[in-house]
């Protein structure tokens, strides 16, 4: 199953390790993520959550609750559920 996380990015649900709300990320973590991503994007706050996969971090314009609901809804639609 797959989930759309915004900005034309679709991820396989099985590869998602964590979804973290932007508001819960502390300054040190944002500085660390800033090394990976453009600091301008982080400072502007144009993301609502961070999606962690086994090989990459994604900044999503959707809230963590929205993404979790999408994943749960996709899981319930899986045959045999």
XYZ file of N, CA and C in Angstrom:
243
model
N 0.832 -1.171 0.000
C 0.000 0.000 0.000
C 0.890 1.253 0.000
N 0.349 2.311 -0.544
C 1.088 3.561 -0.681
C 0.302 4.715 -0.055
N 1.025 5.793 0.273
C 0.385 6.991 0.811
C 1.022 8.222 0.173
N 0.163 9.175 -0.202
C 0.625 10.443 -0.768
C 0.919 11.385 0.389
N 2.148 11.933 0.459
C 2.521 12.810 1.572
C 2.647 14.275 1.141
N 2.265 14.581 -0.090
C 2.331 15.954 -0.591
C 3.460 16.139 -1.580
N 3.406 17.237 -2.314
C 4.439 17.584 -3.299
C 4.758 16.441 -4.254
N 3.734 15.764 -4.726
C 3.881 14.659 -5.685
C 4.758 13.527 -5.169
N 4.805 13.333 -3.861
C 5.598 12.252 -3.269
C 4.654 11.178 -2.751
N 4.876 9.952 -3.221
C 4.095 8.801 -2.784
C 5.071 7.785 -2.212
N 4.796 7.342 -0.993
C 5.691 6.402 -0.320
C 4.986 5.080 -0.056
N 5.777 4.019 -0.087
C 5.252 2.723 0.308
C 5.117 2.722 1.832
N 3.949 2.366 2.310
C 3.667 2.421 3.743
C 4.653 1.585 4.546
N 5.043 0.439 4.033
C 5.961 -0.451 4.756
C 7.332 0.178 4.994
N 7.707 1.194 4.212
C 9.016 1.839 4.366
C 9.012 2.978 5.383
N 7.834 3.366 5.860
C 7.738 4.476 6.815
C 8.049 3.973 8.219
N 9.026 4.628 8.854
C 9.428 4.272 10.215
C 8.694 5.140 11.228
N 8.574 6.438 10.944
C 7.926 7.357 11.881
C 7.377 8.566 11.142
N 6.355 9.165 11.746
C 5.807 10.433 11.278
C 5.806 11.357 12.490
N 6.542 12.463 12.377
C 6.729 13.369 13.506
C 6.085 14.712 13.185
N 5.279 15.206 14.109
C 4.644 16.507 13.939
C 5.691 17.611 14.022
N 5.591 18.604 13.167
C 6.569 19.698 13.106
C 6.674 20.435 14.427
N 5.567 20.565 15.137
C 5.560 21.316 16.391
C 6.317 20.608 17.510
N 6.515 19.305 17.384
C 7.213 18.565 18.435
C 8.714 18.478 18.208
N 9.178 18.978 17.066
C 10.603 18.920 16.748
C 11.317 20.075 17.443
N 12.331 19.762 18.239
C 13.046 20.809 18.972
C 14.078 21.503 18.079
N 14.670 22.556 18.596
C 15.606 23.386 17.835
C 16.802 22.576 17.354
N 17.349 21.728 18.208
C 18.511 20.920 17.828
C 18.178 20.000 16.663
N 17.008 19.382 16.714
C 16.597 18.505 15.618
C 16.406 19.291 14.333
N 15.820 20.484 14.439
C 15.635 21.314 13.243
C 16.980 21.727 12.657
N 17.969 21.977 13.512
C 19.305 22.317 13.018
C 19.917 21.123 12.293
N 19.720 19.939 12.838
C 20.232 18.724 12.201
C 19.557 18.505 10.856
N 18.242 18.670 10.817
C 17.509 18.510 9.566
C 17.924 19.596 8.580
N 18.249 20.787 9.082
C 18.694 21.889 8.230
C 19.957 21.561 7.463
N 20.776 20.680 8.011
C 21.973 20.228 7.300
C 21.567 19.448 6.058
N 20.465 18.717 6.161
C 19.998 17.885 5.057
C 19.155 18.695 4.071
N 18.318 19.583 4.594
C 17.393 20.363 3.776
C 17.781 21.832 3.760
N 17.211 22.544 2.826
C 17.418 23.988 2.718
C 16.874 24.671 3.972
N 17.732 25.442 4.655
C 17.314 26.135 5.873
C 16.136 27.075 5.634
N 16.023 27.614 4.439
C 14.927 28.530 4.131
C 13.587 27.832 4.302
N 13.509 26.601 3.853
C 12.273 25.826 3.979
C 11.936 25.602 5.443
N 12.927 25.273 6.241
C 12.690 25.040 7.661
C 12.260 26.313 8.374
N 12.923 27.431 8.075
C 12.607 28.698 8.738
C 11.226 29.211 8.358
N 10.820 28.955 7.121
C 9.511 29.432 6.681
C 8.391 28.580 7.258
N 8.723 27.381 7.731
C 7.714 26.516 8.334
C 6.712 25.978 7.336
N 7.136 25.802 6.087
C 6.239 25.321 5.048
C 6.037 23.816 5.089
N 6.236 23.216 6.232
C 5.953 21.799 6.379
C 5.237 21.597 7.705
N 4.429 20.547 7.754
C 3.670 20.273 8.977
C 4.145 19.013 9.681
N 4.850 18.150 8.940
C 5.351 16.929 9.561
C 6.603 16.445 8.845
N 7.304 15.571 9.531
C 8.499 14.939 8.975
C 8.213 13.448 8.895
N 8.421 12.881 7.715
C 8.217 11.452 7.520
C 9.590 10.803 7.424
N 9.834 9.838 8.297
C 11.114 9.144 8.353
C 10.946 7.778 7.703
N 11.776 7.504 6.689
C 11.792 6.173 6.080
C 13.141 5.534 6.365
N 13.326 4.326 5.880
C 14.575 3.617 6.149
C 15.788 4.252 5.484
N 15.571 5.132 4.487
C 16.732 5.725 3.819
C 16.641 7.230 3.559
N 15.568 7.892 4.042
C 15.431 9.317 3.745
C 14.440 9.980 4.699
N 14.582 11.306 4.845
C 13.611 12.129 5.565
C 12.821 12.926 4.539
N 11.518 13.059 4.759
C 10.668 13.848 3.877
C 9.950 14.895 4.709
N 9.880 16.122 4.208
C 9.086 17.164 4.831
C 7.738 17.173 4.122
N 6.666 17.031 4.896
C 5.330 16.939 4.318
C 4.504 18.172 4.653
N 3.692 18.584 3.703
C 2.785 19.710 3.930
C 1.514 19.274 4.652
N 1.384 17.970 4.901
C 0.229 17.439 5.630
C 0.595 17.216 7.092
N -0.380 17.379 7.969
C -0.129 17.147 9.390
C 0.095 15.657 9.643
N 0.737 15.359 10.752
C 0.986 13.962 11.099
C -0.332 13.214 11.281
N -1.343 13.866 11.835
C -2.646 13.211 12.014
C -3.295 12.870 10.680
N -3.186 13.766 9.703
C -3.741 13.503 8.376
C -3.047 12.310 7.733
N -1.723 12.266 7.814
C -0.979 11.153 7.221
C -1.312 9.835 7.911
N -1.387 9.852 9.234
C -1.722 8.627 9.970
C -3.119 8.140 9.607
N -4.060 9.063 9.441
C -5.416 8.685 9.046
C -5.413 8.075 7.648
N -4.668 8.663 6.729
C -4.584 8.116 5.366
C -4.005 6.704 5.379
N -2.963 6.511 6.165
C -2.342 5.185 6.249
C -3.323 4.187 6.835
N -4.000 4.558 7.909
C -4.961 3.671 8.551
C -6.098 3.335 7.596
N -6.628 4.338 6.880
C -7.706 4.105 5.921
C -7.253 3.180 4.798
N -6.023 3.361 4.299
C -5.484 2.476 3.263
C -5.341 1.057 3.789
N -4.918 0.921 5.038
C -4.738 -0.394 5.649
C -6.076 -1.120 5.761
N -7.137 -0.397 6.129
C -8.457 -1.009 6.259
C -9.019 -1.447 4.914
N -8.604 -0.772 3.831
C -9.085 -1.123 2.498
C -8.343 -2.315 1.911
N -7.275 -2.751 2.566
C -6.478 -3.872 2.080
C -7.337 -5.138 2.088
N -7.296 -5.913 1.009
C -8.093 -7.145 0.957
C -7.790 -8.054 2.147
N -8.848 -8.652 2.675
C -8.688 -9.558 3.807
C -8.789 -8.864 5.149
N -9.086 -7.579 5.165
C -9.211 -6.832 6.434
C -10.664 -6.636 6.767
